[in-house]
mmCIF file with all atom_site columns, C-alpha atoms in Angstrom:
data_model
loop_
_atom_site.group_PDB
_atom_site.id
_atom_site.type_symbol
_atom_site.label_atom_id
_atom_site.label_alt_id
_atom_site.label_comp_id
_atom_site.label_asym_id
_atom_site.label_entity_id
_atom_site.label_seq_id
_atom_site.pdbx_PDB_ins_code
_atom_site.Cartn_x
_atom_site.Cartn_y
_atom_site.Cartn_z
_atom_site.occupancy
_atom_site.B_iso_or_equiv
_atom_site.pdbx_formal_charge
_atom_site.auth_seq_id
_atom_site.auth_comp_id
_atom_site.auth_asym_id
_atom_site.auth_atom_id
_atom_site.pdbx_PDB_model_num
ATOM 1   C CA . UNK K 1 1   ? 0.000   0.000  0.000   1.00 0.00 ? 1   UNK K CA 1
ATOM 2   C CA . UNK K 1 2   ? 2.767   2.396  0.829   1.00 0.00 ? 2   UNK K CA 1
ATOM 3   C CA . UNK K 1 3   ? 4.365   1.498  -2.463  1.00 0.00 ? 3   UNK K CA 1
ATOM 4   C CA . UNK K 1 4   ? 1.250   2.496  -4.424  1.00 0.00 ? 4   UNK K CA 1
ATOM 5   C CA . UNK K 1 5   ? 1.003   5.852  -2.650  1.00 0.00 ? 5   UNK K CA 1
ATOM 6   C CA . UNK K 1 6   ? 4.660   6.516  -3.266  1.00 0.00 ? 6   UNK K CA 1
ATOM 7   C CA . UNK K 1 7   ? 4.243   5.635  -6.933  1.00 0.00 ? 7   UNK K CA 1
ATOM 8   C CA . UNK K 1 8   ? 1.195   7.916  -7.293  1.00 0.00 ? 8   UNK K CA 1
ATOM 9   C CA . UNK K 1 9   ? 2.968   10.744 -5.507  1.00 0.00 ? 9   UNK K CA 1
ATOM 10  C CA . UNK K 1 10  ? 6.012   10.293 -7.733  1.00 0.00 ? 10  UNK K CA 1
ATOM 11  C CA . UNK K 1 11  ? 3.896   10.438 -10.896 1.00 0.00 ? 11  UNK K CA 1
ATOM 12  C CA . UNK K 1 12  ? 2.006   13.627 -9.996  1.00 0.00 ? 12  UNK K CA 1
ATOM 13  C CA . UNK K 1 13  ? 4.874   16.164 -10.048 1.00 0.00 ? 13  UNK K CA 1
ATOM 14  C CA . UNK K 1 14  ? 6.051   15.325 -13.596 1.00 0.00 ? 14  UNK K CA 1
ATOM 15  C CA . UNK K 1 15  ? 2.512   16.009 -14.907 1.00 0.00 ? 15  UNK K CA 1
ATOM 16  C CA . UNK K 1 16  ? 2.548   19.409 -13.242 1.00 0.00 ? 16  UNK K CA 1
ATOM 17  C CA . UNK K 1 17  ? 6.042   20.055 -14.590 1.00 0.00 ? 17  UNK K CA 1
ATOM 18  C CA . UNK K 1 18  ? 4.834   19.107 -18.094 1.00 0.00 ? 18  UNK K CA 1
ATOM 19  C CA . UNK K 1 19  ? 1.987   21.621 -18.035 1.00 0.00 ? 19  UNK K CA 1
ATOM 20  C CA . UNK K 1 20  ? 4.334   24.341 -16.740 1.00 0.00 ? 20  UNK K CA 1
ATOM 21  C CA . UNK K 1 21  ? 6.724   23.513 -19.575 1.00 0.00 ? 21  UNK K CA 1
ATOM 22  C CA . UNK K 1 22  ? 3.876   23.770 -22.107 1.00 0.00 ? 22  UNK K CA 1
ATOM 23  C CA . UNK K 1 23  ? 2.737   27.179 -20.783 1.00 0.00 ? 23  UNK K CA 1
ATOM 24  C CA . UNK K 1 24  ? 6.310   28.418 -20.685 1.00 0.00 ? 24  UNK K CA 1
ATOM 25  C CA . UNK K 1 25  ? 6.878   27.401 -24.311 1.00 0.00 ? 25  UNK K CA 1
ATOM 26  C CA . UNK K 1 26  ? 3.596   29.021 -25.355 1.00 0.00 ? 26  UNK K CA 1
ATOM 27  C CA . UNK K 1 27  ? 4.600   32.303 -23.758 1.00 0.00 ? 27  UNK K CA 1
ATOM 28  C CA . UNK K 1 28  ? 8.039   32.098 -25.383 1.00 0.00 ? 28  UNK K CA 1
ATOM 29  C CA . UNK K 1 29  ? 6.496   31.504 -28.822 1.00 0.00 ? 29  UNK K CA 1
ATOM 30  C CA . UNK K 1 30  ? 4.127   34.479 -28.421 1.00 0.00 ? 30  UNK K CA 1
ATOM 31  C CA . UNK K 1 31  ? 7.019   36.676 -27.262 1.00 0.00 ? 31  UNK K CA 1
ATOM 32  C CA . UNK K 1 32  ? 9.117   35.519 -30.226 1.00 0.00 ? 32  UNK K CA 1
ATOM 33  C CA . UNK K 1 33  ? 6.353   36.389 -32.719 1.00 0.00 ? 33  UNK K CA 1
ATOM 34  C CA . UNK K 1 34  ? 5.945   39.804 -31.059 1.00 0.00 ? 34  UNK K CA 1
ATOM 35  C CA . UNK K 1 35  ? 9.681   40.425 -31.418 1.00 0.00 ? 35  UNK K CA 1
ATOM 36  C CA . UNK K 1 36  ? 9.582   39.412 -35.096 1.00 0.00 ? 36  UNK K CA 1
ATOM 37  C CA . UNK K 1 37  ? 6.644   41.774 -35.706 1.00 0.00 ? 37  UNK K CA 1
ATOM 38  C CA . UNK K 1 38  ? 8.448   44.659 -33.994 1.00 0.00 ? 38  UNK K CA 1
ATOM 39  C CA . UNK K 1 39  ? 11.628  43.932 -35.939 1.00 0.00 ? 39  UNK K CA 1
ATOM 40  C CA . UNK K 1 40  ? 9.726   43.857 -39.242 1.00 0.00 ? 40  UNK K CA 1
ATOM 41  C CA . UNK K 1 41  ? 8.050   47.179 -38.418 1.00 0.00 ? 41  UNK K CA 1
ATOM 42  C CA . UNK K 1 42  ? 11.414  48.716 -37.454 1.00 0.00 ? 42  UNK K CA 1
ATOM 43  C CA . UNK K 1 43  ? 12.994  47.539 -40.725 1.00 0.00 ? 43  UNK K CA 1
ATOM 44  C CA . UNK K 1 44  ? 10.094  48.992 -42.733 1.00 0.00 ? 44  UNK K CA 1
ATOM 45  C CA . UNK K 1 45  ? 10.353  52.354 -40.967 1.00 0.00 ? 45  UNK K CA 1
ATOM 46  C CA . UNK K 1 46  ? 14.136  52.355 -41.416 1.00 0.00 ? 46  UNK K CA 1
ATOM 47  C CA . UNK K 1 47  ? 13.715  51.677 -45.144 1.00 0.00 ? 47  UNK K CA 1
ATOM 48  C CA . UNK K 1 48  ? 11.240  54.562 -45.414 1.00 0.00 ? 48  UNK K CA 1
ATOM 49  C CA . UNK K 1 49  ? 13.670  56.872 -43.645 1.00 0.00 ? 49  UNK K CA 1
ATOM 50  C CA . UNK K 1 50  ? 16.365  55.979 -46.171 1.00 0.00 ? 50  UNK K CA 1
ATOM 51  C CA . UNK K 1 51  ? 14.330  56.809 -49.272 1.00 0.00 ? 51  UNK K CA 1
ATOM 52  C CA . UNK K 1 52  ? 12.518  59.764 -47.694 1.00 0.00 ? 52  UNK K CA 1
ATOM 53  C CA . UNK K 1 53  ? 8.916   60.750 -47.083 1.00 0.00 ? 53  UNK K CA 1
ATOM 54  C CA . UNK K 1 54  ? 8.623   62.247 -50.561 1.00 0.00 ? 54  UNK K CA 1
ATOM 55  C CA . UNK K 1 55  ? 8.300   58.831 -52.205 1.00 0.00 ? 55  UNK K CA 1
ATOM 56  C CA . UNK K 1 56  ? 4.954   57.574 -53.424 1.00 0.00 ? 56  UNK K CA 1
ATOM 57  C CA . UNK K 1 57  ? 3.807   54.221 -52.104 1.00 0.00 ? 57  UNK K CA 1
ATOM 58  C CA . UNK K 1 58  ? 0.703   52.640 -53.524 1.00 0.00 ? 58  UNK K CA 1
ATOM 59  C CA . UNK K 1 59  ? -0.506  49.453 -55.101 1.00 0.00 ? 59  UNK K CA 1
ATOM 60  C CA . UNK K 1 60  ? -0.702  49.278 -58.874 1.00 0.00 ? 60  UNK K CA 1
ATOM 61  C CA . UNK K 1 61  ? 0.751   51.978 -61.085 1.00 0.00 ? 61  UNK K CA 1
ATOM 62  C CA . UNK K 1 62  ? 3.574   54.018 -59.593 1.00 0.00 ? 62  UNK K CA 1
ATOM 63  C CA . UNK K 1 63  ? 2.499   57.468 -60.789 1.00 0.00 ? 63  UNK K CA 1
ATOM 64  C CA . UNK K 1 64  ? 5.757   58.007 -62.670 1.00 0.00 ? 64  UNK K CA 1
ATOM 65  C CA . UNK K 1 65  ? 5.906   59.310 -66.245 1.00 0.00 ? 65  UNK K CA 1
ATOM 66  C CA . UNK K 1 66  ? 6.096   55.724 -67.521 1.00 0.00 ? 66  UNK K CA 1
ATOM 67  C CA . UNK K 1 67  ? 3.343   54.400 -65.229 1.00 0.00 ? 67  UNK K CA 1
ATOM 68  C CA . UNK K 1 68  ? 0.965   57.371 -64.910 1.00 0.00 ? 68  UNK K CA 1
ATOM 69  C CA . UNK K 1 69  ? -2.138  57.254 -62.783 1.00 0.00 ? 69  UNK K CA 1
ATOM 70  C CA . UNK K 1 70  ? -5.517  57.578 -64.452 1.00 0.00 ? 70  UNK K CA 1
ATOM 71  C CA . UNK K 1 71  ? -8.480  59.870 -63.823 1.00 0.00 ? 71  UNK K CA 1
ATOM 72  C CA . UNK K 1 72  ? -9.966  59.431 -60.360 1.00 0.00 ? 72  UNK K CA 1
ATOM 73  C CA . UNK K 1 73  ? -6.765  57.814 -59.016 1.00 0.00 ? 73  UNK K CA 1
ATOM 74  C CA . UNK K 1 74  ? -4.891  58.967 -55.920 1.00 0.00 ? 74  UNK K CA 1
ATOM 75  C CA . UNK K 1 75  ? -1.147  59.446 -55.470 1.00 0.00 ? 75  UNK K CA 1
ATOM 76  C CA . UNK K 1 76  ? -0.219  58.363 -51.941 1.00 0.00 ? 76  UNK K CA 1
ATOM 77  C CA . UNK K 1 77  ? 2.961   59.682 -50.352 1.00 0.00 ? 77  UNK K CA 1
ATOM 78  C CA . UNK K 1 78  ? 4.741   57.934 -47.480 1.00 0.00 ? 78  UNK K CA 1
ATOM 79  C CA . UNK K 1 79  ? 4.259   60.873 -45.110 1.00 0.00 ? 79  UNK K CA 1
ATOM 80  C CA . UNK K 1 80  ? 0.463   60.832 -45.456 1.00 0.00 ? 80  UNK K CA 1
ATOM 81  C CA . UNK K 1 81  ? -0.166  63.346 -48.257 1.00 0.00 ? 81  UNK K CA 1
ATOM 82  C CA . UNK K 1 82  ? -2.793  62.239 -50.812 1.00 0.00 ? 82  UNK K CA 1
ATOM 83  C CA . UNK K 1 83  ? -3.393  63.874 -54.222 1.00 0.00 ? 83  UNK K CA 1
ATOM 84  C CA . UNK K 1 84  ? -6.392  62.926 -56.388 1.00 0.00 ? 84  UNK K CA 1
ATOM 85  C CA . UNK K 1 85  ? -7.163  64.102 -59.932 1.00 0.00 ? 85  UNK K CA 1
ATOM 86  C CA . UNK K 1 86  ? -10.822 63.773 -60.858 1.00 0.00 ? 86  UNK K CA 1
ATOM 87  C CA . UNK K 1 87  ? -12.376 62.439 -64.043 1.00 0.00 ? 87  UNK K CA 1
ATOM 88  C CA . UNK K 1 88  ? -12.701 65.284 -66.618 1.00 0.00 ? 88  UNK K CA 1
ATOM 89  C CA . UNK K 1 89  ? -16.186 66.632 -67.222 1.00 0.00 ? 89  UNK K CA 1
ATOM 90  C CA . UNK K 1 90  ? -17.084 67.876 -70.741 1.00 0.00 ? 90  UNK K CA 1
ATOM 91  C CA . UNK K 1 91  ? -18.956 71.152 -71.292 1.00 0.00 ? 91  UNK K CA 1
ATOM 92  C CA . UNK K 1 92  ? -20.995 72.358 -74.295 1.00 0.00 ? 92  UNK K CA 1
ATOM 93  C CA . UNK K 1 93  ? -18.448 75.055 -75.189 1.00 0.00 ? 93  UNK K CA 1
ATOM 94  C CA . UNK K 1 94  ? -15.713 72.471 -75.874 1.00 0.00 ? 94  UNK K CA 1
ATOM 95  C CA . UNK K 1 95  ? -13.984 72.939 -72.526 1.00 0.00 ? 95  UNK K CA 1
ATOM 96  C CA . UNK K 1 96  ? -13.395 70.393 -69.786 1.00 0.00 ? 96  UNK K CA 1
ATOM 97  C CA . UNK K 1 97  ? -13.248 70.802 -66.036 1.00 0.00 ? 97  UNK K CA 1
ATOM 98  C CA . UNK K 1 98  ? -11.531 68.651 -63.456 1.00 0.00 ? 98  UNK K CA 1
ATOM 99  C CA . UNK K 1 99  ? -10.221 69.020 -59.939 1.00 0.00 ? 99  UNK K CA 1
ATOM 100 C CA . UNK K 1 100 ? -7.016  68.267 -58.074 1.00 0.00 ? 100 UNK K CA 1
ATOM 101 C CA . UNK K 1 101 ? -7.653  67.474 -54.406 1.00 0.00 ? 101 UNK K CA 1
ATOM 102 C CA . UNK K 1 102 ? -4.924  67.591 -51.772 1.00 0.00 ? 102 UNK K CA 1
ATOM 103 C CA . UNK K 1 103 ? -5.465  65.769 -48.455 1.00 0.00 ? 103 UNK K CA 1
ATOM 104 C CA . UNK K 1 104 ? -2.834  66.665 -45.876 1.00 0.00 ? 104 UNK K CA 1
ATOM 105 C CA . UNK K 1 105 ? -2.364  63.614 -43.648 1.00 0.00 ? 105 UNK K CA 1
ATOM 106 C CA . UNK K 1 106 ? 1.147   64.744 -42.694 1.00 0.00 ? 106 UNK K CA 1
ATOM 107 C CA . UNK K 1 107 ? 2.052   66.151 -39.311 1.00 0.00 ? 107 UNK K CA 1
ATOM 108 C CA . UNK K 1 108 ? 2.825   69.630 -40.637 1.00 0.00 ? 108 UNK K CA 1
ATOM 109 C CA . UNK K 1 109 ? 1.408   72.522 -42.622 1.00 0.00 ? 109 UNK K CA 1
ATOM 110 C CA . UNK K 1 110 ? 2.172   72.406 -46.377 1.00 0.00 ? 110 UNK K CA 1
ATOM 111 C CA . UNK K 1 111 ? 2.791   75.332 -48.740 1.00 0.00 ? 111 UNK K CA 1
ATOM 112 C CA . UNK K 1 112 ? 1.142   74.023 -51.929 1.00 0.00 ? 112 UNK K CA 1
ATOM 113 C CA . UNK K 1 113 ? 2.331   76.837 -54.188 1.00 0.00 ? 113 UNK K CA 1
ATOM 114 C CA . UNK K 1 114 ? 5.875   75.500 -53.914 1.00 0.00 ? 114 UNK K CA 1
ATOM 115 C CA . UNK K 1 115 ? 9.061   77.422 -54.328 1.00 0.00 ? 115 UNK K CA 1
ATOM 116 C CA . UNK K 1 116 ? 10.296  79.589 -57.218 1.00 0.00 ? 116 UNK K CA 1
ATOM 117 C CA . UNK K 1 117 ? 12.196  76.640 -58.717 1.00 0.00 ? 117 UNK K CA 1
ATOM 118 C CA . UNK K 1 118 ? 9.303   74.198 -59.172 1.00 0.00 ? 118 UNK K CA 1
ATOM 119 C CA . UNK K 1 119 ? 5.835   74.226 -60.672 1.00 0.00 ? 119 UNK K CA 1
ATOM 120 C CA . UNK K 1 120 ? 3.367   72.726 -58.187 1.00 0.00 ? 120 UNK K CA 1
ATOM 121 C CA . UNK K 1 121 ? 0.656   71.947 -60.764 1.00 0.00 ? 121 UNK K CA 1
ATOM 122 C CA . UNK K 1 122 ? 1.131   71.723 -64.536 1.00 0.00 ? 122 UNK K CA 1
ATOM 123 C CA . UNK K 1 123 ? -1.140  70.603 -67.373 1.00 0.00 ? 123 UNK K CA 1
ATOM 124 C CA . UNK K 1 124 ? 0.247   69.780 -70.806 1.00 0.00 ? 124 UNK K CA 1
ATOM 125 C CA . UNK K 1 125 ? -0.908  68.066 -73.966 1.00 0.00 ? 125 UNK K CA 1
ATOM 126 C CA . UNK K 1 126 ? 0.449   64.600 -74.661 1.00 0.00 ? 126 UNK K CA 1
ATOM 127 C CA . UNK K 1 127 ? 1.076   61.369 -72.841 1.00 0.00 ? 127 UNK K CA 1
ATOM 128 C CA . UNK K 1 128 ? 2.951   61.390 -69.561 1.00 0.00 ? 128 UNK K CA 1
ATOM 129 C CA . UNK K 1 129 ? 6.217   60.011 -70.982 1.00 0.00 ? 129 UNK K CA 1
ATOM 130 C CA . UNK K 1 130 ? 6.189   62.407 -73.977 1.00 0.00 ? 130 UNK K CA 1
ATOM 131 C CA . UNK K 1 131 ? 7.505   65.843 -73.077 1.00 0.00 ? 131 UNK K CA 1
ATOM 132 C CA . UNK K 1 132 ? 6.543   67.365 -76.415 1.00 0.00 ? 132 UNK K CA 1
ATOM 133 C CA . UNK K 1 133 ? 3.160   66.753 -78.048 1.00 0.00 ? 133 UNK K CA 1
ATOM 134 C CA . UNK K 1 134 ? 2.825   67.462 -81.741 1.00 0.00 ? 134 UNK K CA 1
ATOM 135 C CA . UNK K 1 135 ? -0.365  68.231 -83.593 1.00 0.00 ? 135 UNK K CA 1
ATOM 136 C CA . UNK K 1 136 ? -2.482  69.305 -80.627 1.00 0.00 ? 136 UNK K CA 1
ATOM 137 C CA . UNK K 1 137 ? -2.424  71.597 -77.605 1.00 0.00 ? 137 UNK K CA 1
ATOM 138 C CA . UNK K 1 138 ? -4.316  72.287 -74.415 1.00 0.00 ? 138 UNK K CA 1
ATOM 139 C CA . UNK K 1 139 ? -4.842  75.633 -72.688 1.00 0.00 ? 139 UNK K CA 1
ATOM 140 C CA . UNK K 1 140 ? -5.609  76.123 -69.024 1.00 0.00 ? 140 UNK K CA 1
ATOM 141 C CA . UNK K 1 141 ? -8.279  78.825 -68.896 1.00 0.00 ? 141 UNK K CA 1
ATOM 142 C CA . UNK K 1 142 ? -8.249  79.440 -65.152 1.00 0.00 ? 142 UNK K CA 1
ATOM 143 C CA . UNK K 1 143 ? -4.550  79.657 -64.305 1.00 0.00 ? 143 UNK K CA 1
ATOM 144 C CA . UNK K 1 144 ? -5.024  82.633 -61.946 1.00 0.00 ? 144 UNK K CA 1
ATOM 145 C CA . UNK K 1 145 ? -7.820  80.905 -60.034 1.00 0.00 ? 145 UNK K CA 1
ATOM 146 C CA . UNK K 1 146 ? -5.774  77.718 -59.674 1.00 0.00 ? 146 UNK K CA 1
ATOM 147 C CA . UNK K 1 147 ? -2.767  79.715 -58.456 1.00 0.00 ? 147 UNK K CA 1
ATOM 148 C CA . UNK K 1 148 ? -4.963  81.524 -55.913 1.00 0.00 ? 148 UNK K CA 1
ATOM 149 C CA . UNK K 1 149 ? -6.330  78.190 -54.639 1.00 0.00 ? 149 UNK K CA 1
ATOM 150 C CA . UNK K 1 150 ? -2.766  76.884 -54.184 1.00 0.00 ? 150 UNK K CA 1
ATOM 151 C CA . UNK K 1 151 ? -1.481  80.040 -52.424 1.00 0.00 ? 151 UNK K CA 1
ATOM 152 C CA . UNK K 1 152 ? -2.704  79.593 -48.817 1.00 0.00 ? 152 UNK K CA 1
ATOM 153 C CA . UNK K 1 153 ? -0.883  76.974 -46.728 1.00 0.00 ? 153 UNK K CA 1
ATOM 154 C CA . UNK K 1 154 ? -2.714  73.679 -46.266 1.00 0.00 ? 154 UNK K CA 1
ATOM 155 C CA . UNK K 1 155 ? -3.046  72.868 -42.585 1.00 0.00 ? 155 UNK K CA 1
ATOM 156 C CA . UNK K 1 156 ? -2.482  69.502 -40.969 1.00 0.00 ? 156 UNK K CA 1
ATOM 157 C CA . UNK K 1 157 ? -5.466  67.154 -41.568 1.00 0.00 ? 157 UNK K CA 1
ATOM 158 C CA . UNK K 1 158 ? -7.005  69.689 -44.000 1.00 0.00 ? 158 UNK K CA 1
ATOM 159 C CA . UNK K 1 159 ? -8.177  69.156 -47.573 1.00 0.00 ? 159 UNK K CA 1
ATOM 160 C CA . UNK K 1 160 ? -8.189  71.517 -50.553 1.00 0.00 ? 160 UNK K CA 1
ATOM 161 C CA . UNK K 1 161 ? -9.650  71.155 -54.044 1.00 0.00 ? 161 UNK K CA 1
ATOM 162 C CA . UNK K 1 162 ? -8.142  73.119 -56.927 1.00 0.00 ? 162 UNK K CA 1
ATOM 163 C CA . UNK K 1 163 ? -10.422 73.471 -59.981 1.00 0.00 ? 163 UNK K CA 1
ATOM 164 C CA . UNK K 1 164 ? -8.978  73.344 -63.508 1.00 0.00 ? 164 UNK K CA 1
ATOM 165 C CA . UNK K 1 165 ? -10.729 74.384 -66.739 1.00 0.00 ? 165 UNK K CA 1
ATOM 166 C CA . UNK K 1 166 ? -9.069  73.176 -69.930 1.00 0.00 ? 166 UNK K CA 1
ATOM 167 C CA . UNK K 1 167 ? -9.567  73.884 -73.630 1.00 0.00 ? 167 UNK K CA 1
ATOM 168 C CA . UNK K 1 168 ? -8.014  71.256 -75.961 1.00 0.00 ? 168 UNK K CA 1
ATOM 169 C CA . UNK K 1 169 ? -7.229  72.050 -79.590 1.00 0.00 ? 169 UNK K CA 1
ATOM 170 C CA . UNK K 1 170 ? -9.421  69.082 -80.536 1.00 0.00 ? 170 UNK K CA 1
ATOM 171 C CA . UNK K 1 171 ? -11.534 66.451 -78.854 1.00 0.00 ? 171 UNK K CA 1
ATOM 172 C CA . UNK K 1 172 ? -10.007 63.142 -77.734 1.00 0.00 ? 172 UNK K CA 1
ATOM 173 C CA . UNK K 1 173 ? -6.448  64.258 -77.054 1.00 0.00 ? 173 UNK K CA 1
ATOM 174 C CA . UNK K 1 174 ? -4.320  62.854 -74.217 1.00 0.00 ? 174 UNK K CA 1
ATOM 175 C CA . UNK K 1 175 ? -3.446  65.296 -71.464 1.00 0.00 ? 175 UNK K CA 1
ATOM 176 C CA . UNK K 1 176 ? -0.988  64.932 -68.600 1.00 0.00 ? 176 UNK K CA 1
ATOM 177 C CA . UNK K 1 177 ? -1.490  66.559 -65.207 1.00 0.00 ? 177 UNK K CA 1
ATOM 178 C CA . UNK K 1 178 ? 1.768   66.798 -63.246 1.00 0.00 ? 178 UNK K CA 1
ATOM 179 C CA . UNK K 1 179 ? 1.488   67.448 -59.520 1.00 0.00 ? 179 UNK K CA 1
ATOM 180 C CA . UNK K 1 180 ? 4.667   68.272 -57.599 1.00 0.00 ? 180 UNK K CA 1
ATOM 181 C CA . UNK K 1 181 ? 3.720   68.893 -53.971 1.00 0.00 ? 181 UNK K CA 1
ATOM 182 C CA . UNK K 1 182 ? 6.436   70.879 -52.234 1.00 0.00 ? 182 UNK K CA 1
ATOM 183 C CA . UNK K 1 183 ? 8.522   69.495 -49.420 1.00 0.00 ? 183 UNK K CA 1
ATOM 184 C CA . UNK K 1 184 ? 11.421  70.784 -47.361 1.00 0.00 ? 184 UNK K CA 1
ATOM 185 C CA . UNK K 1 185 ? 13.521  68.035 -48.907 1.00 0.00 ? 185 UNK K CA 1
ATOM 186 C CA . UNK K 1 186 ? 12.213  66.232 -51.952 1.00 0.00 ? 186 UNK K CA 1
ATOM 187 C CA . UNK K 1 187 ? 8.846   64.983 -53.183 1.00 0.00 ? 187 UNK K CA 1
ATOM 188 C CA . UNK K 1 188 ? 8.212   62.934 -56.330 1.00 0.00 ? 188 UNK K CA 1
ATOM 189 C CA . UNK K 1 189 ? 6.072   64.364 -59.108 1.00 0.00 ? 189 UNK K CA 1
ATOM 190 C CA . UNK K 1 190 ? 2.823   62.442 -59.595 1.00 0.00 ? 190 UNK K CA 1
ATOM 191 C CA . UNK K 1 191 ? 1.763   62.034 -63.232 1.00 0.00 ? 191 UNK K CA 1
ATOM 192 C CA . UNK K 1 192 ? -1.890  61.595 -64.200 1.00 0.00 ? 192 UNK K CA 1
ATOM 193 C CA . UNK K 1 193 ? -2.829  60.837 -67.797 1.00 0.00 ? 193 UNK K CA 1
ATOM 194 C CA . UNK K 1 194 ? -6.327  61.738 -68.997 1.00 0.00 ? 194 UNK K CA 1
ATOM 195 C CA . UNK K 1 195 ? -8.200  61.861 -72.289 1.00 0.00 ? 195 UNK K CA 1
ATOM 196 C CA . UNK K 1 196 ? -10.306 64.943 -73.019 1.00 0.00 ? 196 UNK K CA 1
ATOM 197 C CA . UNK K 1 197 ? -13.250 63.711 -75.009 1.00 0.00 ? 197 UNK K CA 1
#
């Protein structure tokens, strides 16, 4: 009888030790996954700091001259700035209107009108990768109004829409809208390619 009690008593502690071992391993695995997640986040943030906040990051087309965004698309910058060019709307007089909307998700106020060395918003005839269009042109009819809309600083978490009114030399031509939001360092130009007509 004493032998049975001794055997039972001897078997009980290893079972308790086994469950403690299981819980300890579970906690270690969770802690290890948390460390991996933190390390991955740190590497991502470090990579962003190397290439700067002025880079665009978005799925699909890059917004470069060779992969322009289309009408209604949004250029997303790493620091939280968003720029959207609307779908052009045709008018009876042969003109087209569209808007460029800036959403400031950064942690600072932005001067949208840029500096004297860059053009913050430009519209030109032709495809995004062609710098010179031949055979057709486009005129911006409301340049002063667009410049006035860009002049005031855009506050943190604010949004501003800049209207554009365009007159193409003929219907159905490709037009490129180039948006270069200013930055204290560098910010990529977002290219949007549209068809008027």
